[in-house]
Amino acid sequence: MGSFELVSSFEVDYAPVSVKKWKSSRTGLELCLIDQECPIVNGWFAVATEIFNDSGCPHTLEHLVFMGSKKYPYKGLLDVLGNLSFSSTNAWTSTDQTVYTLTTAGWEGFKMLLPAYLDHVLHPTLTDEACYTEVYHVDSEGKEKGVVYSEMEAIESQSYFVTELEKQRTLYPKSGYKSETGGLLKNLRVLTNDEIRKFHADNYRPDNLCVILAGTVDENELLECLENFDAELPERSAGNKRPFVDSEQDEPLKSSIVKTVYFPDEDESSGSLSLAYCGPKGVDLVSCLAVEVLGKYLTFSSVSLFNKYFIEVQDPLATYTSFYTDDYIQTTMNIEFSNVPVDKLDDFPSKITKLLQDHAKELDLERIKDIIDQTKWDLIYEAESSSEMFSTSLIFQFLYGDKSSKDLPAYLKNLDDYEELLSWDLEKWTELFKKYFAENPSLTILTKPSAELYRSTKKENKHMIKDRKAELGKDGLAKLGEKLEAAKKKNDAPIPDQILESFGQPDPAKINFISTESIATGTNKDVVNDLTLDSTKKILADTAPEFPLYVHFENIKSNFVTIDLLCSTFEIDKDLLKYIHIFDTLFSLPIEEDGKVIPYEDVVKQLQRDTVLATVSTSFEYNFDELLTFRIIARSENYEKSINWFTRLLFNTKFTKDRVKVAVERVVNALPEQNRSGSFMLKTIFSKHMLSERSIARAGRPFIEEDFLRGLLEKIDTDFDSVVGPLEKFRQQLLKLNNFRVLVVGDVSKLEHPVSQWEKFISVQKSTNEDITMIPYTSKVLSKDGQEKSDKCYMVTTPGSSSSFMSLITKIPLDVNSPDAAKIILAAEFLECVEGPFWRGIRGTGLAYGANIYKSDEFGFLSYAIYRGADLEKCFEVGKEIIESYATGKTPIDEKMLRGAVSSVVNSLTDRQSNYAKAAWRKYYDDVLIKRGPNYNQKLMKALAAVTAEDVLDILNRYFVQLFDPATSMCFISCNPTKSENIEKFFLGKGYKVTVEHVTAGNDEGDNDDSEDDEDEEDESDDDSDESDSEEESDSE
């Protein structure tokens, strides 16, 4: 009989999921299985990590685990094996946990990798050389590097980091919750490997590890695998302390506290406010759900209390408010207000306190019950589409729940807690509201930008490097360079072939992609219907002759239906595109019907009752940024209601003066925060120069349209008709019968009258004989620069961001069915995959947190992208050196790495289609929008299998080497002003025509024209990149 004993087992009532948990009687190791139909197997390996200082041991250890284990002492073995077994690995460190993840296309590859991964977690090598390169070192130029150091350097001066650190210090003076587990820079500089080893020895014990799996898994094979692993572990010793649970607990606040903190930035116009309250015990599930409901009542949607009084008003105090909890042994409730004008910050706390106290007498019970119901259906939808909500609860129960796990069903089995809350009366809710919000002592943190701190930090950093160079001298710097090279050589020792071969490789034929049924009706001629399918028969039987609307169904297993209305913005006059900043609030406007106006508050409340989600976005699934997409997700039984909502929201909403002004003020007031984001500003200058004024993706960038938006604010007060007129013209041009592509994703068998329900929607529109509008391809709205993709380097300086971001681009064939397409995808993956050339040469040496290369089908370019760069110049040089070394044959293309790159691409394909809805959206994208066929996955896998090393060599020479030649490439950069001069000189020296744009205080835009006149990200999203340049969706709430 094995050592693993079943301690909990149950079926989930609200989703086709079962949960089992075992515990080893020998070691205390815990194992959980979330049995859920899915082509992906996900794993989470959670360790409770408690520390009482800011050394960064938990975070550095998270990185060092991947540098080799006692059984497999080779850096990157896990990731190389992952590449070969259709898997990807990752990890995160939070205040109370470190969690290692494994995502695999199918059980076969997961099973192969699991024992080796767990060996790395419990028995890492933790060599001094790995610590030196991965954590912190100084290079031969006197610059501070290290993967962990670079990661923390990028965020330590950010406003949210400064706020969170002050909160932790104040609320948790005695416990480990006070610690910055990522490591403060000053602590990372002096952290020793011995400290990390001790932390591992104290915390990484089998009885402090919980292994969680989700997906379609062979239970017997899983237990056999874990039994064999567990048998090699030492037996559990008595008296082991349980992190956090057995430690001294912090007392709740006795009185309210207000603190002010500062972060460096030249723009001192806006800051933020953060509120924190001590809440119920984390294991009191009903009370925790209740405070979550109240938090949403205060902040969630445009009709919440705080939005109504502080944001959805003229002259707002903030642009956005949010609620979240820190789920520790004692819950902490957090409320944040973003983009608060600095001159209003100091008076804001008293207004919040007064509103809470006054409102305690007049809680809206109906609204609370609405939120309970919405929260319940959000949970059910999430349970159908993802396993993360299950793993999150399992990790929390492991950290803080009953060690016997008898309480586990209470976390996941049913929805009884929601029913209990629905039974509460107003008196009980009022009592809870007072206890945890209105009369509960709070910590308020006012976070303000400081130009003085920005200047002093800039000066300090400059002196620090100068002093370090002087102290070390040429000889000292040279020795540091030698030490780094020696460490890299030791770390990068090749993995013996026999070790890799001993693991084998899973069969790609066993990967099961989710299949969906496509049905076209009305004016949709994009697919050929399979007339043998019951779903097709039902759709066609419900379609009237000459039905004038384009409708496309993807039939899937689901209790929910998603309806997308895709509209081409090419139908809108170019001069009207910038009104998108107002038009995207369409779902939160008043409705005029039968001569009566329904206030926007009532519209939003009823919309939320009938739907799970309602959004407006300028993209489709983060692609096709020239589409305007209206989306509603609802329960299948609310299909008719959803269609009626589209009719009312698109055609009967009213642009009123107060709602329009609120929308514009929100966008303008959010500018300072956006300008502090290096990655956001990289996307902005990319759109500004790559796209023409015909592009709505360009018009949707507030930084580009700031003058227009500020002008609108004046017009709204003085001549509102001149504002509402263009908005109605925008509506009229966009919302035409032949400009709607209706995509319905759901279970057709559960939809009543799936086609004829659209008759009313059609009836309110003018009939037309015109053909369906063309799909708005991004390639049609490229600027001159966007078409040529050469010669230029556009830079923007961002004082609020300490990291650098870069995107180099060069032309590739725009044809998605080009014979070169699969070869480019594979060559890119070969270079960028985990433990591949870029990973080792750039991330592994601390030059940047991320280095990627990918192709964009919509723009027709290949991009080399740097994320959170510590040294952009070196990133350019090293990237160029790596590519040219392979292109010239100096470095041979390793066949195993090439096979691993194929597996990595396959894993990405399955990961993007990990549930039925995602698979349906991807199929529509592949078949209808990008037009590469409904079986693109299978075609790509076949094409990848045929690519040879010689093919990759050819592709590298024809396309990839062009990335570093100014005659054939363009460059976009976002960096801190302290780095701009050197970066500008570097790219001028390379032959680029450089234009520098400055984000200055007050958000004025200035150009440095010394090198080139200004002319008319992170990464752009497409099928071969996980990044997105699309605007975030605008929520109806």
Short mmCIF file of C-alpha atoms in Angstrom, two decimals, residues 70-416:
data_model
loop_
_atom_site.label_atom_id
_atom_site.label_comp_id
_atom_site.label_asym_id
_atom_site.label_seq_id
_atom_site.Cartn_x
_atom_site.Cartn_y
_atom_site.Cartn_z
CA LYS A 70 21.17 17.48 -7.35
CA LYS A 71 19.95 14.71 -9.66
CA TYR A 72 20.11 16.87 -12.78
CA PRO A 73 22.82 19.50 -12.15
CA TYR A 74 22.44 21.39 -15.41
CA LYS A 75 21.13 24.91 -15.86
CA GLY A 76 18.02 25.02 -17.95
CA LEU A 77 17.41 21.28 -18.07
CA LEU A 78 13.79 21.78 -17.02
CA ASP A 79 13.18 24.31 -19.74
CA VAL A 80 15.01 22.35 -22.44
CA LEU A 81 12.94 19.28 -21.52
CA GLY A 82 9.88 21.49 -21.45
CA ASN A 83 10.59 22.66 -24.98
CA LEU A 84 10.86 19.01 -26.07
CA SER A 85 7.68 17.89 -24.31
CA PHE A 86 5.16 20.57 -25.41
CA SER A 87 5.52 22.24 -22.00
CA SER A 88 6.26 25.61 -20.49
CA THR A 89 7.43 26.44 -16.99
CA ASN A 90 7.07 29.55 -14.89
CA ALA A 91 6.88 30.69 -11.28
CA TRP A 92 5.78 33.54 -9.06
CA THR A 93 6.65 34.79 -5.60
CA SER A 94 4.03 36.50 -3.46
CA THR A 95 4.20 37.70 0.13
CA ASP A 96 3.21 34.31 1.56
CA GLN A 97 3.89 31.80 -1.22
CA THR A 98 6.16 30.76 -4.05
CA VAL A 99 4.41 28.77 -6.75
CA TYR A 100 6.08 26.91 -9.62
CA THR A 101 3.95 26.21 -12.68
CA LEU A 102 4.01 23.63 -15.47
CA THR A 103 1.73 23.82 -18.50
CA THR A 104 1.75 20.93 -20.97
CA ALA A 105 -0.18 19.96 -24.08
CA GLY A 106 -1.41 16.61 -22.77
CA TRP A 107 -0.68 14.29 -19.85
CA GLU A 108 2.15 12.36 -21.53
CA GLY A 109 4.59 15.29 -21.55
CA PHE A 110 3.53 16.44 -18.08
CA LYS A 111 4.14 12.98 -16.61
CA MET A 112 7.59 12.90 -18.19
CA LEU A 113 8.65 16.21 -16.66
CA LEU A 114 6.95 16.10 -13.23
CA PRO A 115 9.55 14.12 -11.17
CA ALA A 116 12.46 16.15 -12.53
CA TYR A 117 10.64 19.42 -11.81
CA LEU A 118 9.87 18.42 -8.21
CA ASP A 119 13.51 17.37 -7.78
CA HIS A 120 14.54 20.89 -8.80
CA VAL A 121 12.10 22.39 -6.27
CA LEU A 122 13.27 20.29 -3.30
CA HIS A 123 16.91 19.68 -4.27
CA PRO A 124 18.30 22.64 -6.26
CA THR A 125 22.07 22.93 -6.73
CA LEU A 126 22.19 26.60 -5.59
CA THR A 127 25.72 27.16 -6.91
CA ASP A 128 27.60 30.39 -6.26
CA GLU A 129 27.97 30.92 -10.02
CA ALA A 130 24.22 30.71 -10.57
CA CYS A 131 23.61 33.15 -7.73
CA TYR A 132 26.18 35.54 -9.22
CA THR A 133 24.60 35.77 -12.67
CA GLU A 134 20.96 35.33 -11.73
CA VAL A 135 20.72 37.53 -8.62
CA TYR A 136 23.25 40.37 -8.65
CA HIS A 137 26.64 41.29 -10.07
CA VAL A 138 28.58 44.26 -11.41
CA ASP A 139 29.87 43.93 -14.97
CA SER A 140 33.13 45.08 -16.53
CA GLU A 141 31.62 48.54 -17.21
CA GLY A 142 30.63 49.08 -13.59
CA LYS A 143 26.92 48.54 -14.29
CA GLU A 144 24.73 46.60 -11.87
CA LYS A 145 23.17 43.51 -13.45
CA GLY A 146 21.48 40.24 -12.57
CA VAL A 147 18.09 38.89 -13.64
CA VAL A 148 16.48 39.41 -10.24
CA TYR A 149 18.17 42.78 -9.74
CA SER A 150 16.99 44.02 -13.16
CA GLU A 151 13.45 42.84 -12.44
CA MET A 152 13.27 44.67 -9.11
CA GLU A 153 15.07 47.77 -10.41
CA ALA A 154 12.24 48.17 -12.93
CA ILE A 155 9.55 48.38 -10.25
CA GLU A 156 11.10 49.67 -7.01
CA SER A 157 10.46 53.32 -7.81
CA GLN A 158 6.96 52.75 -9.25
CA SER A 159 4.10 54.33 -7.35
CA TYR A 160 2.26 51.06 -6.67
CA PHE A 161 5.42 49.45 -5.25
CA VAL A 162 6.09 52.39 -2.93
CA THR A 163 2.47 52.31 -1.75
CA GLU A 164 2.37 48.56 -1.15
CA LEU A 165 5.65 48.59 0.80
CA GLU A 166 4.38 51.31 3.13
CA LYS A 167 1.14 49.41 3.64
CA GLN A 168 2.98 46.21 4.56
CA ARG A 169 5.26 48.04 6.99
CA THR A 170 2.32 49.69 8.76
CA LEU A 171 -0.22 46.87 8.94
CA TYR A 172 2.13 43.98 9.69
CA PRO A 173 4.93 45.17 12.02
CA LYS A 174 5.45 41.73 13.64
CA SER A 175 4.81 39.17 10.91
CA GLY A 176 6.38 38.09 7.64
CA TYR A 177 3.69 39.98 5.75
CA LYS A 178 5.74 43.14 6.30
CA SER A 179 8.56 41.85 4.06
CA GLU A 180 9.29 42.70 0.44
CA THR A 181 9.85 39.13 -0.70
CA GLY A 182 11.08 40.27 -4.11
CA GLY A 183 14.07 41.92 -2.45
CA LEU A 184 14.89 45.61 -2.17
CA LEU A 185 17.82 46.71 -4.33
CA LYS A 186 20.01 47.62 -1.37
CA ASN A 187 19.44 44.15 0.10
CA LEU A 188 19.98 42.28 -3.17
CA ARG A 189 23.41 43.94 -3.45
CA VAL A 190 24.58 42.24 -0.25
CA LEU A 191 22.55 39.02 -0.28
CA THR A 192 24.71 35.90 -0.01
CA ASN A 193 24.14 32.47 -1.44
CA ASP A 194 24.48 30.98 2.04
CA GLU A 195 21.43 32.98 3.16
CA ILE A 196 19.46 31.61 0.20
CA ARG A 197 20.57 28.04 0.97
CA LYS A 198 19.45 28.39 4.58
CA PHE A 199 16.09 29.78 3.52
CA HIS A 200 15.62 26.79 1.22
CA ALA A 201 16.57 24.32 3.95
CA ASP A 202 14.09 25.92 6.37
CA ASN A 203 11.13 26.22 4.01
CA TYR A 204 11.38 23.78 1.10
CA ARG A 205 10.29 20.67 2.96
CA PRO A 206 7.90 18.01 1.60
CA ASP A 207 5.39 18.81 4.36
CA ASN A 208 5.44 22.46 3.20
CA LEU A 209 4.80 21.62 -0.47
CA CYS A 210 1.46 21.12 -2.21
CA VAL A 211 1.38 19.66 -5.75
CA ILE A 212 -1.76 20.59 -7.71
CA LEU A 213 -2.74 19.33 -11.17
CA ALA A 214 -5.69 20.24 -13.40
CA GLY A 215 -6.84 18.72 -16.67
CA THR A 216 -7.34 15.28 -18.16
CA VAL A 217 -4.93 13.14 -16.13
CA ASP A 218 -4.47 9.40 -15.63
CA GLU A 219 -5.04 9.21 -11.87
CA ASN A 220 -3.27 5.87 -11.38
CA GLU A 221 -0.20 7.02 -13.28
CA LEU A 222 -0.15 10.26 -11.29
CA LEU A 223 -0.23 8.40 -7.97
CA GLU A 224 2.46 5.97 -9.11
CA CYS A 225 4.67 8.88 -10.20
CA LEU A 226 4.27 10.69 -6.85
CA GLU A 227 4.67 7.50 -4.81
CA ASN A 228 8.02 6.84 -6.50
CA PHE A 229 9.15 10.42 -5.92
CA ASP A 230 7.95 10.48 -2.32
CA ALA A 231 9.75 7.22 -1.52
CA GLU A 232 13.11 8.92 -2.09
CA LEU A 233 12.35 11.78 0.31
CA PRO A 234 13.25 11.81 4.01
CA GLU A 235 10.44 11.12 6.44
CA ARG A 236 8.77 14.10 8.04
CA SER A 237 10.40 15.27 11.26
CA ALA A 238 8.28 16.25 14.23
CA GLY A 239 7.76 19.84 15.31
CA ASN A 240 8.01 21.58 11.94
CA LYS A 241 6.61 25.08 12.17
CA ARG A 242 3.75 25.97 9.83
CA PRO A 243 4.58 29.31 8.15
CA PHE A 244 2.34 32.23 9.22
CA VAL A 245 -0.14 29.99 11.07
CA ASP A 246 2.32 29.20 13.89
CA SER A 247 3.90 32.67 13.91
CA GLU A 248 3.08 35.71 16.03
CA GLN A 249 0.01 37.49 14.66
CA ASP A 250 -0.36 41.22 14.05
CA GLU A 251 -2.96 43.18 15.95
CA PRO A 252 -5.60 45.03 13.88
CA LEU A 253 -5.38 48.81 13.72
CA LYS A 254 -6.70 50.54 16.84
CA SER A 255 -7.24 53.87 15.10
CA SER A 256 -7.14 55.26 11.59
CA ILE A 257 -3.79 56.33 10.11
CA VAL A 258 -3.01 58.59 7.16
CA LYS A 259 0.46 58.46 5.60
CA THR A 260 2.06 60.16 2.61
CA VAL A 261 4.71 58.55 0.40
CA TYR A 262 6.51 59.81 -2.71
CA PHE A 263 7.76 58.32 -5.95
CA PRO A 264 10.10 59.92 -8.52
CA ASP A 265 8.52 61.63 -11.55
CA GLU A 266 8.79 65.00 -13.25
CA ASP A 267 5.02 65.26 -13.68
CA GLU A 268 3.60 66.20 -10.25
CA SER A 269 -0.01 66.64 -11.39
CA SER A 270 -1.61 63.41 -10.14
CA GLY A 271 -1.10 60.64 -7.62
CA SER A 272 -3.16 57.91 -6.00
CA LEU A 273 -4.96 57.05 -2.77
CA SER A 274 -4.98 53.64 -1.15
CA LEU A 275 -7.25 52.50 1.69
CA ALA A 276 -6.64 49.32 3.70
CA TYR A 277 -8.93 47.73 6.29
CA CYS A 278 -8.36 44.72 8.54
CA GLY A 279 -11.03 42.16 7.71
CA PRO A 280 -12.30 38.76 8.82
CA LYS A 281 -10.21 35.64 9.28
CA GLY A 282 -9.29 34.15 5.95
CA VAL A 283 -10.94 30.82 6.77
CA ASP A 284 -14.27 32.52 7.56
CA LEU A 285 -15.46 31.96 4.00
CA VAL A 286 -18.94 33.48 4.37
CA SER A 287 -17.65 36.73 5.92
CA CYS A 288 -14.86 36.95 3.29
CA LEU A 289 -17.41 36.58 0.50
CA ALA A 290 -19.60 39.20 2.17
CA VAL A 291 -16.82 41.80 2.32
CA GLU A 292 -15.99 41.02 -1.33
CA VAL A 293 -19.61 41.80 -2.21
CA LEU A 294 -19.44 45.06 -0.24
CA GLY A 295 -16.14 45.95 -1.90
CA LYS A 296 -17.80 45.58 -5.29
CA TYR A 297 -20.77 47.57 -4.02
CA LEU A 298 -18.35 50.42 -3.31
CA THR A 299 -16.16 50.25 -6.42
CA PHE A 300 -17.42 47.88 -9.13
CA SER A 301 -19.06 49.53 -12.15
CA SER A 302 -20.09 53.08 -12.94
CA VAL A 303 -23.06 52.82 -10.56
CA SER A 304 -21.07 51.83 -7.46
CA LEU A 305 -21.05 54.20 -4.50
CA PHE A 306 -17.52 55.57 -4.99
CA ASN A 307 -17.91 55.86 -8.77
CA LYS A 308 -21.19 57.70 -8.36
CA TYR A 309 -19.82 60.31 -5.97
CA PHE A 310 -16.14 60.63 -6.85
CA ILE A 311 -15.59 59.51 -10.47
CA GLU A 312 -18.73 59.59 -12.62
CA VAL A 313 -19.04 63.32 -11.91
CA GLN A 314 -17.79 66.54 -13.42
CA ASP A 315 -14.45 67.62 -11.96
CA PRO A 316 -13.79 64.06 -10.70
CA LEU A 317 -11.49 63.19 -7.79
CA ALA A 318 -10.12 60.10 -9.60
CA THR A 319 -10.43 58.24 -12.90
CA TYR A 320 -10.73 54.73 -11.53
CA THR A 321 -11.39 52.88 -8.28
CA SER A 322 -10.83 49.22 -7.51
CA PHE A 323 -11.22 46.73 -4.69
CA TYR A 324 -9.14 43.67 -3.90
CA THR A 325 -8.23 41.58 -0.88
CA ASP A 326 -4.96 40.31 0.50
CA ASP A 327 -5.96 36.76 1.34
CA TYR A 328 -3.76 36.09 4.33
CA ILE A 329 -4.48 34.49 7.70
CA GLN A 330 -6.48 37.66 8.35
CA THR A 331 -8.03 39.21 5.26
CA THR A 332 -7.06 42.76 4.36
CA MET A 333 -9.48 44.76 2.19
CA ASN A 334 -7.92 47.28 -0.19
CA ILE A 335 -9.57 50.14 -2.07
CA GLU A 336 -7.56 52.21 -4.53
CA PHE A 337 -8.22 55.45 -6.39
CA SER A 338 -6.11 56.17 -9.46
CA ASN A 339 -5.14 59.49 -11.05
CA VAL A 340 -6.16 61.72 -8.17
CA PRO A 341 -5.17 65.37 -8.76
CA VAL A 342 -2.41 66.11 -6.24
CA ASP A 343 -4.07 69.30 -5.05
CA LYS A 344 -7.13 67.24 -4.05
CA LEU A 345 -5.33 64.33 -2.39
CA ASP A 346 -5.05 65.69 1.14
CA ASP A 347 -8.77 66.44 1.47
CA PHE A 348 -9.91 63.20 -0.16
CA PRO A 349 -9.71 60.84 2.88
CA SER A 350 -12.20 62.84 4.94
CA LYS A 351 -14.68 62.82 2.05
CA ILE A 352 -14.42 59.04 1.80
CA THR A 353 -14.93 58.61 5.55
CA LYS A 354 -17.97 60.89 5.58
CA LEU A 355 -19.55 59.14 2.60
CA LEU A 356 -19.09 55.71 4.20
CA GLN A 357 -20.56 56.83 7.51
CA ASP A 358 -23.52 58.59 5.88
CA HIS A 359 -24.23 55.68 3.56
CA ALA A 360 -24.29 53.15 6.39
CA LYS A 361 -27.83 54.43 7.04
CA GLU A 362 -29.05 53.83 3.48
CA LEU A 363 -27.53 50.66 2.02
CA ASP A 364 -29.27 49.46 -1.15
CA LEU A 365 -30.25 45.83 -0.42
CA GLU A 366 -31.51 45.23 -3.97
CA ARG A 367 -28.14 46.32 -5.38
CA ILE A 368 -26.28 44.08 -2.90
CA LYS A 369 -28.36 41.09 -3.98
CA ASP A 370 -27.67 41.91 -7.63
CA ILE A 371 -23.94 41.86 -6.91
CA ILE A 372 -24.20 38.52 -5.08
CA ASP A 373 -25.95 37.03 -8.09
CA GLN A 374 -23.46 38.55 -10.55
CA THR A 375 -20.51 37.33 -8.49
CA LYS A 376 -21.99 33.82 -8.39
CA TRP A 377 -22.42 33.69 -12.19
CA ASP A 378 -18.94 35.12 -12.72
CA LEU A 379 -17.64 32.20 -10.66
CA ILE A 380 -19.64 29.64 -12.65
CA TYR A 381 -18.39 31.10 -15.94
CA GLU A 382 -14.80 31.06 -14.70
CA ALA A 383 -15.19 27.46 -13.51
CA GLU A 384 -16.27 26.47 -17.01
CA SER A 385 -13.43 28.24 -18.79
CA SER A 386 -10.43 27.90 -16.45
CA SER A 387 -8.97 25.84 -13.61
CA GLU A 388 -7.25 28.80 -11.93
CA MET A 389 -10.08 29.57 -9.51
CA PHE A 390 -9.84 25.98 -8.24
CA SER A 391 -6.06 26.10 -7.85
CA THR A 392 -6.24 29.46 -6.05
CA SER A 393 -8.61 28.01 -3.45
CA LEU A 394 -6.52 24.86 -3.07
CA ILE A 395 -3.38 26.93 -2.46
CA PHE A 396 -5.14 29.07 0.15
CA GLN A 397 -6.49 26.00 1.94
CA PHE A 398 -3.00 24.50 1.93
CA LEU A 399 -1.54 27.68 3.43
CA TYR A 400 -4.18 28.48 6.05
CA GLY A 401 -6.88 25.79 6.15
CA ASP A 402 -7.29 22.74 8.34
CA LYS A 403 -4.25 20.46 7.92
CA SER A 404 -6.59 17.47 7.84
CA SER A 405 -8.24 19.04 4.74
CA LYS A 406 -11.69 18.18 6.09
CA ASP A 407 -12.67 21.78 5.33
CA LEU A 408 -11.72 21.55 1.64
CA PRO A 409 -15.25 20.95 0.24
CA ALA A 410 -16.38 24.21 1.88
CA TYR A 411 -14.04 26.12 -0.47
CA LEU A 412 -15.15 24.59 -3.76
CA LYS A 413 -17.98 22.04 -3.71
CA ASN A 414 -21.10 24.19 -3.89
CA LEU A 415 -22.54 27.70 -3.91
CA ASP A 416 -24.20 27.53 -0.51
#
